[in-house]
CSV table of C-alpha atoms in Angstrom, one decimal:
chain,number,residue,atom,x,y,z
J,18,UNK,CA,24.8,26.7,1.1
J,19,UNK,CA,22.1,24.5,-0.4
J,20,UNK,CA,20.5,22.8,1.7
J,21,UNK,CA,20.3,19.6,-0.7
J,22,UNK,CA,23.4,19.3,-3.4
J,23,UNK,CA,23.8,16.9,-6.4
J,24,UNK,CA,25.8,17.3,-9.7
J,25,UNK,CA,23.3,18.8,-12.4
J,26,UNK,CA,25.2,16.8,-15.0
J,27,UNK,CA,24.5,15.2,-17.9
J,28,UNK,CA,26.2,11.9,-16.2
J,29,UNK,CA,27.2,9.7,-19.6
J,30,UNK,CA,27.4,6.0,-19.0
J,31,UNK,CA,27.8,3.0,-20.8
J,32,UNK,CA,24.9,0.1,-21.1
J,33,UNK,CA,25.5,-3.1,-19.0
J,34,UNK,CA,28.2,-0.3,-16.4
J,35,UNK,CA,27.4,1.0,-12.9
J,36,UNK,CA,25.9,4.8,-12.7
J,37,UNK,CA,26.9,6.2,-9.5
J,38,UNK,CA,24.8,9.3,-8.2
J,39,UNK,CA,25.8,11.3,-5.4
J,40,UNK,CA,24.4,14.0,-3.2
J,41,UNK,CA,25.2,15.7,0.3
J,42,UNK,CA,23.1,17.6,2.8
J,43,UNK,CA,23.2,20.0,5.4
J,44,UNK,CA,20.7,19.5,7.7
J,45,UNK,CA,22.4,17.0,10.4
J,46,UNK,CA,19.1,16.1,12.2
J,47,UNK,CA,17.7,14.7,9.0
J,48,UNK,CA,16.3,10.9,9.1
J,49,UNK,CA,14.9,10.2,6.2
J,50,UNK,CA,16.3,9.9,2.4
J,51,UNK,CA,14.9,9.1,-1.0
J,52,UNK,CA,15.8,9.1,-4.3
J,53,UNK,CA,13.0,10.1,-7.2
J,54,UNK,CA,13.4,9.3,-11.1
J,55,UNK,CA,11.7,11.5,-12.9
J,56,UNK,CA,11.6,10.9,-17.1
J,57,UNK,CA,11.2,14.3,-19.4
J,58,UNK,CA,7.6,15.6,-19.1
J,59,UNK,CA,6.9,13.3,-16.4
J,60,UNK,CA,6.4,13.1,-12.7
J,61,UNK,CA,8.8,12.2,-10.1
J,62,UNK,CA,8.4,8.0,-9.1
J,63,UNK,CA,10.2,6.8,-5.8
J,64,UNK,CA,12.7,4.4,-7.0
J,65,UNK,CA,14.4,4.3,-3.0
J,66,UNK,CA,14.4,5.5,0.5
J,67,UNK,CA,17.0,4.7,3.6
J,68,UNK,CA,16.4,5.6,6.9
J,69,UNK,CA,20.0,3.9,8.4
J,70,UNK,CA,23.6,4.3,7.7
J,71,UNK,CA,24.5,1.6,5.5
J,72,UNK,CA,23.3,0.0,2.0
J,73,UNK,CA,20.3,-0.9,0.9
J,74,UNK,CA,19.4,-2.8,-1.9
J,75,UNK,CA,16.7,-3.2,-4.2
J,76,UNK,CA,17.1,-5.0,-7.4
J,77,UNK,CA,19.5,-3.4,-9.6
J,78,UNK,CA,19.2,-0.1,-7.1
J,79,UNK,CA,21.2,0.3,-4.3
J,80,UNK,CA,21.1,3.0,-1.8
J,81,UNK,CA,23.8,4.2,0.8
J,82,UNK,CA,24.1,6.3,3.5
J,83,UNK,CA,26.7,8.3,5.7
J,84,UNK,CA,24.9,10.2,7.9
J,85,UNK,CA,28.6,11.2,9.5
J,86,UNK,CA,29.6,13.0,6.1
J,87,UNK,CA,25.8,13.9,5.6
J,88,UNK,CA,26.3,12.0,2.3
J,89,UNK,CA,23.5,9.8,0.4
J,90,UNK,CA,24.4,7.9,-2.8
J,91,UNK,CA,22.6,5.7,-5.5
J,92,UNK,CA,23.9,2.9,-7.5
J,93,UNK,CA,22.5,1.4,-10.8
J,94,UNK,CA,24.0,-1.8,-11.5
J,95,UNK,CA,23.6,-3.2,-15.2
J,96,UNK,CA,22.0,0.2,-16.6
J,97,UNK,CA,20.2,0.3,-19.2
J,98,UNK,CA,18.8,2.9,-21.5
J,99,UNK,CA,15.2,2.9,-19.8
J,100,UNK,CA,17.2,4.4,-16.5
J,101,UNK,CA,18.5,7.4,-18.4
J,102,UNK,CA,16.5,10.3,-16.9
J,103,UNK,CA,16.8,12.9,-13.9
J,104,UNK,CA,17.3,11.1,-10.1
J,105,UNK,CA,16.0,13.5,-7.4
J,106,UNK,CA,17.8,12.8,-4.1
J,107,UNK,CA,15.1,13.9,-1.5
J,108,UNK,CA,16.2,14.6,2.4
J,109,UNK,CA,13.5,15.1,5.4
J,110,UNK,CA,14.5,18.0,7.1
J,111,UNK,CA,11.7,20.0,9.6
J,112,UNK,CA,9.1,17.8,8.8
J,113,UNK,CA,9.4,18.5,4.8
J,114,UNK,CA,10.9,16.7,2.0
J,115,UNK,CA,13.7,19.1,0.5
J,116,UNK,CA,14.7,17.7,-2.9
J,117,UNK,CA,17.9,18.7,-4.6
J,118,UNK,CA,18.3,20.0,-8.5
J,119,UNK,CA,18.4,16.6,-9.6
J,120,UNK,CA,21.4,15.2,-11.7
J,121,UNK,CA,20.8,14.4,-15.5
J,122,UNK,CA,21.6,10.8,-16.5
J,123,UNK,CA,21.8,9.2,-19.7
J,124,UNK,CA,22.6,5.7,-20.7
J,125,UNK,CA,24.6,5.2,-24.2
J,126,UNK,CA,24.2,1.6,-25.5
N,17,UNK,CA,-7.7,4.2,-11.5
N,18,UNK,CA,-5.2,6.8,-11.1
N,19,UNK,CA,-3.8,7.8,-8.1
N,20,UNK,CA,-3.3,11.8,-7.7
N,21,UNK,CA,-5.0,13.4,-10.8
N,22,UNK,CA,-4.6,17.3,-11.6
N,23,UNK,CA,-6.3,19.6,-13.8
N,24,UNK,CA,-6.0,20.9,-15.8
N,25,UNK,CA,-2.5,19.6,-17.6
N,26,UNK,CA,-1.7,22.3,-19.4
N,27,UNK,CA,-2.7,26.0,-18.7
N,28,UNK,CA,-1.5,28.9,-21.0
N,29,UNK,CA,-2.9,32.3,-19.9
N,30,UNK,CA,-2.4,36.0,-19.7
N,31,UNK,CA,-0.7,37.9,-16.9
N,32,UNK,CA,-2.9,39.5,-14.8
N,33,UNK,CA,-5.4,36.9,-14.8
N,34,UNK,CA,-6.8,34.5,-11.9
N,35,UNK,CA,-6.5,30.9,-12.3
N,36,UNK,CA,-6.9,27.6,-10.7
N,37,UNK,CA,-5.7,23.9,-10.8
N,38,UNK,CA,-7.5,21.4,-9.0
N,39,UNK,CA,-6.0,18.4,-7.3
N,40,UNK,CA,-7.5,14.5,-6.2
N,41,UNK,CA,-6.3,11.8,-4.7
N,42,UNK,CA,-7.9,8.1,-4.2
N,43,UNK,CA,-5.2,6.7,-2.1
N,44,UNK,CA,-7.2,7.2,1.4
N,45,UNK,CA,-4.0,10.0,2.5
N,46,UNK,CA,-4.1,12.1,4.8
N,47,UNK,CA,-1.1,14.7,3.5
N,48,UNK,CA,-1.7,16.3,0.4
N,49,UNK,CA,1.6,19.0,-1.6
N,50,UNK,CA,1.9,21.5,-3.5
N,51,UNK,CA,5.4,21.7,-5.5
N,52,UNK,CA,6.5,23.9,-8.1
N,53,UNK,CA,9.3,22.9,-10.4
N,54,UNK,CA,11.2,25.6,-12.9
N,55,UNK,CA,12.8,25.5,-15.7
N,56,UNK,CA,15.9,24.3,-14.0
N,57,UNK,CA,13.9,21.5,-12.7
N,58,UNK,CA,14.1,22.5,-9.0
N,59,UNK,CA,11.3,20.8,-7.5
N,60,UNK,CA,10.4,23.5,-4.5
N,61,UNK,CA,7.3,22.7,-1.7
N,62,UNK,CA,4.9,25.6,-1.6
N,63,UNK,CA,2.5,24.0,0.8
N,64,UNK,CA,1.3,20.8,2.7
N,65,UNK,CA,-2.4,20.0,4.3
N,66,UNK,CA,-2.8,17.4,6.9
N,67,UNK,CA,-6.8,16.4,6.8
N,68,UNK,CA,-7.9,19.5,5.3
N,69,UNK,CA,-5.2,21.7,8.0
N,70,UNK,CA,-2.4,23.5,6.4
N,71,UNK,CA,0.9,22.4,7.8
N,72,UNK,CA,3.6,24.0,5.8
N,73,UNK,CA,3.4,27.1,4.2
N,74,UNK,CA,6.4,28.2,2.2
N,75,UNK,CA,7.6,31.4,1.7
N,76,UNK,CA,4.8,31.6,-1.9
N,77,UNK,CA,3.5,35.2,-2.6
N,78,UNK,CA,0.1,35.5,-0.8
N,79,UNK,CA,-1.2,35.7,-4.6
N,80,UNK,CA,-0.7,31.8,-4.1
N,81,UNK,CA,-4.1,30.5,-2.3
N,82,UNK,CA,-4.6,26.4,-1.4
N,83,UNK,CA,-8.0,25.1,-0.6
N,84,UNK,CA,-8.5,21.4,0.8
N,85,UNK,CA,-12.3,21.3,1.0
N,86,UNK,CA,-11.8,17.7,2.2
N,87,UNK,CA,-8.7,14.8,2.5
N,88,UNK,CA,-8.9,14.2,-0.7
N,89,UNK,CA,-8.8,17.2,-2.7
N,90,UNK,CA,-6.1,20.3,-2.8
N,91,UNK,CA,-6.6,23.0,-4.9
N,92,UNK,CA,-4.5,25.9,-5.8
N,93,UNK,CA,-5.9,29.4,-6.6
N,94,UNK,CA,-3.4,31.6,-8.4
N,95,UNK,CA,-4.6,35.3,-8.6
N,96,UNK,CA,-2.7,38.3,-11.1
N,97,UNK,CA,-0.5,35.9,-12.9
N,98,UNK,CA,2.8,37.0,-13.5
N,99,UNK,CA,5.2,35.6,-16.2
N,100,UNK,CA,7.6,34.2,-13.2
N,101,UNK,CA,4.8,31.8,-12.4
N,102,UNK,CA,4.9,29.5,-15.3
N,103,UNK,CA,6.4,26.4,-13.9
N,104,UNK,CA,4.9,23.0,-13.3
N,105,UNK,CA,3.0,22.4,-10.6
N,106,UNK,CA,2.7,19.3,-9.0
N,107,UNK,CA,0.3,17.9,-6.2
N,108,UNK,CA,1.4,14.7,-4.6
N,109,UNK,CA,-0.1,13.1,-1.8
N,110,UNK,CA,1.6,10.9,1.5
N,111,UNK,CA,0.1,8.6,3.9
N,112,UNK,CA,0.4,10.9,6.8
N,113,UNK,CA,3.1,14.3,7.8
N,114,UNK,CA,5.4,12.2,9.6
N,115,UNK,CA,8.7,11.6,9.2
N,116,UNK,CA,9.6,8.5,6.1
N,117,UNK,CA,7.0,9.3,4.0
N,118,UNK,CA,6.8,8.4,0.5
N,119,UNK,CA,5.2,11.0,-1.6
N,120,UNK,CA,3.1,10.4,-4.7
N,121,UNK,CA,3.2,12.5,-7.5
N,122,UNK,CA,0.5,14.1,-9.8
N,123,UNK,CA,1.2,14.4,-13.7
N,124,UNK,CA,1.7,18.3,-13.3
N,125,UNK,CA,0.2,21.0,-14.6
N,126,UNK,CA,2.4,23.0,-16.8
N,127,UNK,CA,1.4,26.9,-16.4
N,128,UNK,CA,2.4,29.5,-18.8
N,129,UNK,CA,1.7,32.7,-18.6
N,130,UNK,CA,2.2,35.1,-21.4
């Protein structure tokens, strides 16, 4: 089992709609969670980290957590072609950041 | 002005070869990476320093040698290149090694070895 899961993709979603990304874990002791954009050719960016179960919200970014189903998702309200690229969920496990495969999105206007 | 700088950005070689890409950050971090990401985009952690001490050492063929001569610099030494090594390589740098963390990316060094 991977230790850090997300859909590859591509994910296709309308301009001005909601992308929702998803990814699970397996590590049960892990604390902290983040979620990386990275754009073709370029490095990884933090867009948004949670520490505690619930939502968080940041702009048009919201992130939420389920620790009890070891589950992290991200929401992008209003997308827009700019956010199509590949989101990295990240998870803290033994004191490293394990990031998963990443899941492809693109934004069609 | 930029934050972690790598060189060099590209790097095409032979196999066989030794090679190196240096690593620099101006942030005032303590924690400096070593990723590798394939063609599949799998972003992997081949090893961490903590004020010049390595903390995390991945399972990386001992070919793979880091060097942190001080905070602020992490270099990676690559000897007898083989054609599985082309990747990108990124450094990043964090605050400190605990936990929450946010980790700041170089622009990557793409490797390819011919």
């Amino acid at each position: 089992q991977k230790e850090v899961e997300q859909n590859s993709g591509p994910l296709s979603v309308p301009e001005g709609a909601i992308a929702s990304l998803n990814c699970t874990y397996s590590d049960r002791g892990s604390q902290s969670f983040f979620w990386y954009r990275q754009y073709s050719g370029k490095s990884p960016e933090l867009i948004m980290f949670i520490y505690s179960n619930g939502d968080k919200e940041d702009g048009r970014f919201t992130a939420q957590l389920n620790k009890a189903s070891q589950y992290v998702s991200l929401l992008i309200r209003d997308s827009q072609p700019s956010d199509s690229a590949t989101y990295l969920c990240a998870v803290e496990s033994a004191s490293k950041i394990i990031f998963g495969s990443g899941t492809r999105l693109s934004i069609r206007p | 002005d930029t934050a972690v700088s790598q060189t060099p950005k590209y790097l095409v070689t032979q196999m066989g070869n030794d090679k190196s890409i240096k690593c620099e950050q101006n942030l005032g971090h303590d924690t400096m990476y070593w990723y590798k990401q394939d063609s599949k985009k799998f972003l992997k952690i081949m090893f961490s320093y903590n004020n010049k001490e390595l903390i995390i050492n991945e399972t990386v063929p001992n070919r793979f040698s880091p060097k942190s001569p001080d905070k602020a610099h992490l270099n990676l030494h690559i000897n007898s290149l083989e054609l599985g090594d082309s990747a990108v390589y990124f450094c990043a740098s964090s605050p400190h090694s605990g936990s929450g963390n946010e980790q700041f990316f170089g622009p990557g060094t793409r490797l390819t070895v011919l």
